[in-house]
Amino acid sequence: MAAQLIAVGGPMTGLIHRIEGERLSIGRERSNSLQLDDATVSRHHCVLEAAGEGWKIRDLESHNGTYVNLVPVRERVLASRDEIRIGACDFVFLDGEEDEAGREAAKPQSKPVSSTRTVVALNEAKYLDPAKLAATFALGARHGRELSAILRLTAALPGLGCAAAVSRKLLEGALESLPGERGEVLLADPETGEMDEWYGWERETGASAEPPLAGENLRKVATEGAAMLMEVDGGTSWMIAAPLTAGGETLGAVGLETSSPAAQFDRRHLEWLAAAAAIASPAFQCIRRMEWIQAEYRRLLDEINIRHNMVGESAAMQEVIRQIAKTAPADATVLIEGETGTGKELVARAIHAGSGRRGGPFVAVNCATLSESLLESDLFGHEKGAFTGAIAQKRGKIETAEGGTLFLDEVGELAAPMQAKLLRVLQEREFERVGGLKPIRANIRLITATNRDLSEGAKSGTFRSDLYYRLNVIAIQVPPLRERREDIPLLASYFLSRIAGKAQRKIHGFSPAARRCLCTYDWPGNVRELENAIERSAVLGSSELIEVEDLPETLLEREPAEGAGQGQYHDAVRGTKRNLILKALEEAQGNHQEAARRLGLNPTYLSRLIRNLGLRGIGG
């Protein structure tokens, strides 16, 4: 069936566009398959293309970027119900369409309404009362009791939401109808298949906390898939057991035991238990599937949150995202390495968000900003009177992070005494406040980050090797921005979308020249420098596009230091630019405005080029 785009926000709200063929071009010009009358949409903005059995979206170097689920993308395979933002237009993508005929057929048909009715209260239903059931159908007391118990179990199962509740209801019904002193349910782990989830119920005392007495017998019944009546403990007690199976899946087994010779099991008891097990099995299966769906939902939500914050489609960045997804669920210590400004704290927060500690605090400490004494007090806390100025007890960051994650940024800056104290926290999982004597447990996950090579520091003795090995359980290397240049346009668009609202003017994107300038710069300050550059350009610019002249001067060409070569290619490019500018100035007789017109440049940008290329004093 054809896919659809449904406009849910912006100037095209309400539009439903059915995608015909294998390609849909979208933009402001009439030549597009889907024309959007929106000034924030580029003339040729993006295209949807068939990809195997699905669809993918590809941005066509638009000024304002193409977003899927709030993340700027260059190319992305779409899933049904993905949200797409094109300029100011918000769409929902649906992979297929609903069948109108089927929808009409599903509508309830009108029927004549009866003028009479019969009402039966639940407490009057004969099938749920053994005495009334036996009297009505001439059943014996035993038959009525057993049938009524089966019916009550069937009625109760849909309202039960966990395996423990289903097990209790099954065992209560069995002990109510059959002889026996004790009942047990043994369930298989859905991932490993091991039968280690156990529920017990005593006739006299209710829930039992004792370990299963007949675990091996229940495993045998589950494995063989047949109900059994057997002697156990050398004939001193008896047991009936039935398998729990649904849809060919072995879920476990249920059993009853008795040691009273006066309360022997017979074949009819076994058949009742087998029937009850067959009725309860789909409920166990549904609950297990729902638990799996909920766990998968949480995992996918965590992954979406990670991907939402980690912008980038380069192979290097996707590898970082994969490492985060694998590392997050574990509770191991993580060392994040990378240059300043690469986003190491963002990686740490993503690991915390995907971990089992996500409900706890995330506490960040920059080890390079505090002196040794202040850092010790900040991390470990102090007791009242521990030093001059300690007028009250103070909890440290380790205590504050209880049950969550402690992130130590620039851990390579720690002095030797602090390294020793941190090592004790990792080894003993306890610490003491400054001036304190009582050990305090440290229930934290530690994540550290550094822009130094700690392995070299461990070899040279500037960093403790034993601490380095404790920190380096799992290492994640965050690449510098110059090694993932394909992510620069996406990051720039992402930052601009966040900053544009604060600039109090309309900004639709970047000019082609500005985009090229962003992509060719080496960004020694990495992502942090890029974000600052975009914010500066948005504040100081005056047009609807970020132009080259709006960018910081550091991004433009500079004259190399004396004796510092830039390589044949860069020297040739610089020389060509100088010659073109000199020729234009000569033809314009030194008039910068005319020279800029001849070169097709903004006069302000030409002035900056003249300054950066060392051509000052030429022209008027």
PDB file of C-alpha atoms in Angstrom, residues 375-523:
ATOM      1  CA  LEU A 375      38.269  19.213  45.973  1.00  0.00           C
ATOM      2  CA  GLU A 376      38.686  16.791  48.897  1.00  0.00           C
ATOM      3  CA  SER A 377      35.975  18.579  50.870  1.00  0.00           C
ATOM      4  CA  ASP A 378      33.766  18.829  47.766  1.00  0.00           C
ATOM      5  CA  LEU A 379      34.051  15.100  47.018  1.00  0.00           C
ATOM      6  CA  PHE A 380      34.073  13.537  50.495  1.00  0.00           C
ATOM      7  CA  GLY A 381      32.332  16.207  52.566  1.00  0.00           C
ATOM      8  CA  HIS A 382      33.518  17.281  56.011  1.00  0.00           C
ATOM      9  CA  GLU A 383      32.529  17.182  59.649  1.00  0.00           C
ATOM     10  CA  LYS A 384      31.826  20.285  61.704  1.00  0.00           C
ATOM     11  CA  GLY A 385      35.099  21.742  62.971  1.00  0.00           C
ATOM     12  CA  ALA A 386      37.277  19.660  60.635  1.00  0.00           C
ATOM     13  CA  PHE A 387      39.139  22.816  59.564  1.00  0.00           C
ATOM     14  CA  THR A 388      38.854  26.583  59.878  1.00  0.00           C
ATOM     15  CA  GLY A 389      35.556  27.660  58.375  1.00  0.00           C
ATOM     16  CA  ALA A 390      33.890  24.228  58.711  1.00  0.00           C
ATOM     17  CA  ILE A 391      30.992  25.573  60.769  1.00  0.00           C
ATOM     18  CA  ALA A 392      28.632  22.711  59.929  1.00  0.00           C
ATOM     19  CA  GLN A 393      28.674  19.177  58.625  1.00  0.00           C
ATOM     20  CA  LYS A 394      28.677  19.003  54.812  1.00  0.00           C
ATOM     21  CA  ARG A 395      27.752  16.073  52.588  1.00  0.00           C
ATOM     22  CA  GLY A 396      30.179  15.577  49.699  1.00  0.00           C
ATOM     23  CA  LYS A 397      29.447  14.848  46.059  1.00  0.00           C
ATOM     24  CA  ILE A 398      29.946  11.107  46.624  1.00  0.00           C
ATOM     25  CA  GLU A 399      27.135  11.084  49.179  1.00  0.00           C
ATOM     26  CA  THR A 400      25.001  13.324  46.975  1.00  0.00           C
ATOM     27  CA  ALA A 401      25.369  10.796  44.139  1.00  0.00           C
ATOM     28  CA  GLU A 402      24.040   7.937  46.316  1.00  0.00           C
ATOM     29  CA  GLY A 403      22.191   5.452  44.106  1.00  0.00           C
ATOM     30  CA  GLY A 404      23.208   7.320  40.943  1.00  0.00           C
ATOM     31  CA  THR A 405      26.292   8.297  38.949  1.00  0.00           C
ATOM     32  CA  LEU A 406      29.336  10.386  39.915  1.00  0.00           C
ATOM     33  CA  PHE A 407      31.098  11.975  36.935  1.00  0.00           C
ATOM     34  CA  LEU A 408      34.665  13.218  37.454  1.00  0.00           C
ATOM     35  CA  ASP A 409      35.733  15.409  34.543  1.00  0.00           C
ATOM     36  CA  GLU A 410      39.451  16.007  33.882  1.00  0.00           C
ATOM     37  CA  VAL A 411      40.382  13.211  36.287  1.00  0.00           C
ATOM     38  CA  GLY A 412      43.953  13.415  35.007  1.00  0.00           C
ATOM     39  CA  GLU A 413      44.339  16.667  36.988  1.00  0.00           C
ATOM     40  CA  LEU A 414      44.004  14.903  40.367  1.00  0.00           C
ATOM     41  CA  ALA A 415      46.959  15.293  42.714  1.00  0.00           C
ATOM     42  CA  ALA A 416      48.666  12.136  44.012  1.00  0.00           C
ATOM     43  CA  PRO A 417      46.994  12.180  47.491  1.00  0.00           C
ATOM     44  CA  MET A 418      43.537  12.521  45.890  1.00  0.00           C
ATOM     45  CA  GLN A 419      44.343   9.685  43.496  1.00  0.00           C
ATOM     46  CA  ALA A 420      45.050   7.418  46.487  1.00  0.00           C
ATOM     47  CA  LYS A 421      41.760   8.372  48.171  1.00  0.00           C
ATOM     48  CA  LEU A 422      39.774   7.809  44.986  1.00  0.00           C
ATOM     49  CA  LEU A 423      41.424   4.396  44.593  1.00  0.00           C
ATOM     50  CA  ARG A 424      40.188   3.427  48.075  1.00  0.00           C
ATOM     51  CA  VAL A 425      36.626   4.413  47.119  1.00  0.00           C
ATOM     52  CA  LEU A 426      36.813   2.131  44.079  1.00  0.00           C
ATOM     53  CA  GLN A 427      38.382  -0.763  45.970  1.00  0.00           C
ATOM     54  CA  GLU A 428      36.458  -0.661  49.254  1.00  0.00           C
ATOM     55  CA  ARG A 429      33.311   1.153  48.075  1.00  0.00           C
ATOM     56  CA  GLU A 430      33.492   3.319  51.176  1.00  0.00           C
ATOM     57  CA  PHE A 431      35.017   6.642  52.289  1.00  0.00           C
ATOM     58  CA  GLU A 432      35.223   9.010  55.263  1.00  0.00           C
ATOM     59  CA  ARG A 433      34.368  12.689  55.480  1.00  0.00           C
ATOM     60  CA  VAL A 434      37.227  15.103  56.144  1.00  0.00           C
ATOM     61  CA  GLY A 435      37.634  15.080  59.910  1.00  0.00           C
ATOM     62  CA  GLY A 436      35.378  12.046  60.256  1.00  0.00           C
ATOM     63  CA  LEU A 437      36.097   8.559  61.600  1.00  0.00           C
ATOM     64  CA  LYS A 438      33.004   6.644  60.515  1.00  0.00           C
ATOM     65  CA  PRO A 439      33.217   4.830  57.126  1.00  0.00           C
ATOM     66  CA  ILE A 440      30.356   5.640  54.757  1.00  0.00           C
ATOM     67  CA  ARG A 441      29.271   3.249  51.986  1.00  0.00           C
ATOM     68  CA  ALA A 442      29.597   4.571  48.429  1.00  0.00           C
ATOM     69  CA  ASN A 443      26.710   3.237  46.351  1.00  0.00           C
ATOM     70  CA  ILE A 444      27.652   4.992  43.122  1.00  0.00           C
ATOM     71  CA  ARG A 445      28.653   4.303  39.553  1.00  0.00           C
ATOM     72  CA  LEU A 446      31.837   6.167  38.649  1.00  0.00           C
ATOM     73  CA  ILE A 447      32.371   7.653  35.201  1.00  0.00           C
ATOM     74  CA  THR A 448      35.521   9.685  34.540  1.00  0.00           C
ATOM     75  CA  ALA A 449      36.763  11.752  31.620  1.00  0.00           C
ATOM     76  CA  THR A 450      40.115  13.137  30.559  1.00  0.00           C
ATOM     77  CA  ASN A 451      41.783  14.948  27.669  1.00  0.00           C
ATOM     78  CA  ARG A 452      45.155  13.524  28.705  1.00  0.00           C
ATOM     79  CA  ASP A 453      46.754  10.205  27.784  1.00  0.00           C
ATOM     80  CA  LEU A 454      46.454   8.468  31.154  1.00  0.00           C
ATOM     81  CA  SER A 455      48.220   5.349  29.891  1.00  0.00           C
ATOM     82  CA  GLU A 456      51.348   7.452  29.266  1.00  0.00           C
ATOM     83  CA  GLY A 457      50.874   9.085  32.648  1.00  0.00           C
ATOM     84  CA  ALA A 458      50.729   5.649  34.277  1.00  0.00           C
ATOM     85  CA  LYS A 459      53.981   4.675  32.542  1.00  0.00           C
ATOM     86  CA  SER A 460      55.781   7.902  33.466  1.00  0.00           C
ATOM     87  CA  GLY A 461      54.541   7.860  37.077  1.00  0.00           C
ATOM     88  CA  THR A 462      52.502  11.097  36.916  1.00  0.00           C
ATOM     89  CA  PHE A 463      49.300   9.075  37.352  1.00  0.00           C
ATOM     90  CA  ARG A 464      48.891   6.008  39.558  1.00  0.00           C
ATOM     91  CA  SER A 465      48.898   2.899  37.404  1.00  0.00           C
ATOM     92  CA  ASP A 466      46.653   0.977  39.849  1.00  0.00           C
ATOM     93  CA  LEU A 467      44.065   3.777  39.715  1.00  0.00           C
ATOM     94  CA  TYR A 468      44.322   3.931  35.915  1.00  0.00           C
ATOM     95  CA  TYR A 469      43.486   0.230  35.626  1.00  0.00           C
ATOM     96  CA  ARG A 470      40.543   0.687  38.021  1.00  0.00           C
ATOM     97  CA  LEU A 471      39.198   3.574  35.941  1.00  0.00           C
ATOM     98  CA  ASN A 472      39.846   1.943  32.560  1.00  0.00           C
ATOM     99  CA  VAL A 473      37.380  -0.948  32.930  1.00  0.00           C
ATOM    100  CA  ILE A 474      35.485   0.294  29.872  1.00  0.00           C
ATOM    101  CA  ALA A 475      37.020   3.009  27.689  1.00  0.00           C
ATOM    102  CA  ILE A 476      35.121   5.173  25.190  1.00  0.00           C
ATOM    103  CA  GLN A 477      37.055   7.406  22.793  1.00  0.00           C
ATOM    104  CA  VAL A 478      35.129  10.480  21.636  1.00  0.00           C
ATOM    105  CA  PRO A 479      36.465  11.609  18.223  1.00  0.00           C
ATOM    106  CA  PRO A 480      37.414  15.244  17.588  1.00  0.00           C
ATOM    107  CA  LEU A 481      35.171  17.197  15.243  1.00  0.00           C
ATOM    108  CA  ARG A 482      37.812  17.374  12.485  1.00  0.00           C
ATOM    109  CA  GLU A 483      37.642  13.555  12.226  1.00  0.00           C
ATOM    110  CA  ARG A 484      33.889  13.592  11.607  1.00  0.00           C
ATOM    111  CA  ARG A 485      33.441  16.585   9.328  1.00  0.00           C
ATOM    112  CA  GLU A 486      30.280  15.105   7.795  1.00  0.00           C
ATOM    113  CA  ASP A 487      28.542  15.817  11.128  1.00  0.00           C
ATOM    114  CA  ILE A 488      29.369  19.545  11.075  1.00  0.00           C
ATOM    115  CA  PRO A 489      26.302  20.623   8.985  1.00  0.00           C
ATOM    116  CA  LEU A 490      23.986  18.533  11.180  1.00  0.00           C
ATOM    117  CA  LEU A 491      25.454  19.937  14.388  1.00  0.00           C
ATOM    118  CA  ALA A 492      25.355  23.473  13.019  1.00  0.00           C
ATOM    119  CA  SER A 493      21.673  23.112  12.082  1.00  0.00           C
ATOM    120  CA  TYR A 494      20.918  21.566  15.472  1.00  0.00           C
ATOM    121  CA  PHE A 495      22.583  24.418  17.383  1.00  0.00           C
ATOM    122  CA  LEU A 496      20.981  27.048  15.136  1.00  0.00           C
ATOM    123  CA  SER A 497      17.498  25.592  15.747  1.00  0.00           C
ATOM    124  CA  ARG A 498      18.081  25.886  19.505  1.00  0.00           C
ATOM    125  CA  ILE A 499      19.580  29.373  19.370  1.00  0.00           C
ATOM    126  CA  ALA A 500      17.384  31.016  16.696  1.00  0.00           C
ATOM    127  CA  GLY A 501      14.488  31.581  19.091  1.00  0.00           C
ATOM    128  CA  LYS A 502      16.709  33.573  21.456  1.00  0.00           C
ATOM    129  CA  ALA A 503      18.067  35.776  18.643  1.00  0.00           C
ATOM    130  CA  GLN A 504      14.627  37.478  18.222  1.00  0.00           C
ATOM    131  CA  ARG A 505      14.793  37.330  14.425  1.00  0.00           C
ATOM    132  CA  LYS A 506      14.071  34.831  11.665  1.00  0.00           C
ATOM    133  CA  ILE A 507      17.053  32.691  10.687  1.00  0.00           C
ATOM    134  CA  HIS A 508      16.422  30.106   7.989  1.00  0.00           C
ATOM    135  CA  GLY A 509      19.830  28.455   7.799  1.00  0.00           C
ATOM    136  CA  PHE A 510      23.305  28.959   6.340  1.00  0.00           C
ATOM    137  CA  SER A 511      24.443  30.344   3.023  1.00  0.00           C
ATOM    138  CA  PRO A 512      26.405  27.834   0.868  1.00  0.00           C
ATOM    139  CA  ALA A 513      29.621  29.811   1.432  1.00  0.00           C
ATOM    140  CA  ALA A 514      29.121  29.847   5.207  1.00  0.00           C
ATOM    141  CA  ARG A 515      28.389  26.130   5.207  1.00  0.00           C
ATOM    142  CA  ARG A 516      31.609  25.446   3.268  1.00  0.00           C
ATOM    143  CA  CYS A 517      33.555  27.619   5.680  1.00  0.00           C
ATOM    144  CA  LEU A 518      32.185  25.657   8.651  1.00  0.00           C
ATOM    145  CA  CYS A 519      33.106  22.337   7.055  1.00  0.00           C
ATOM    146  CA  THR A 520      36.694  23.273   6.119  1.00  0.00           C
ATOM    147  CA  TYR A 521      37.697  24.724   9.498  1.00  0.00           C
ATOM    148  CA  ASP A 522      39.594  22.351  11.821  1.00  0.00           C
ATOM    149  CA  TRP A 523      37.684  23.281  15.033  1.00  0.00           C
TER     150      TRP A 523
END
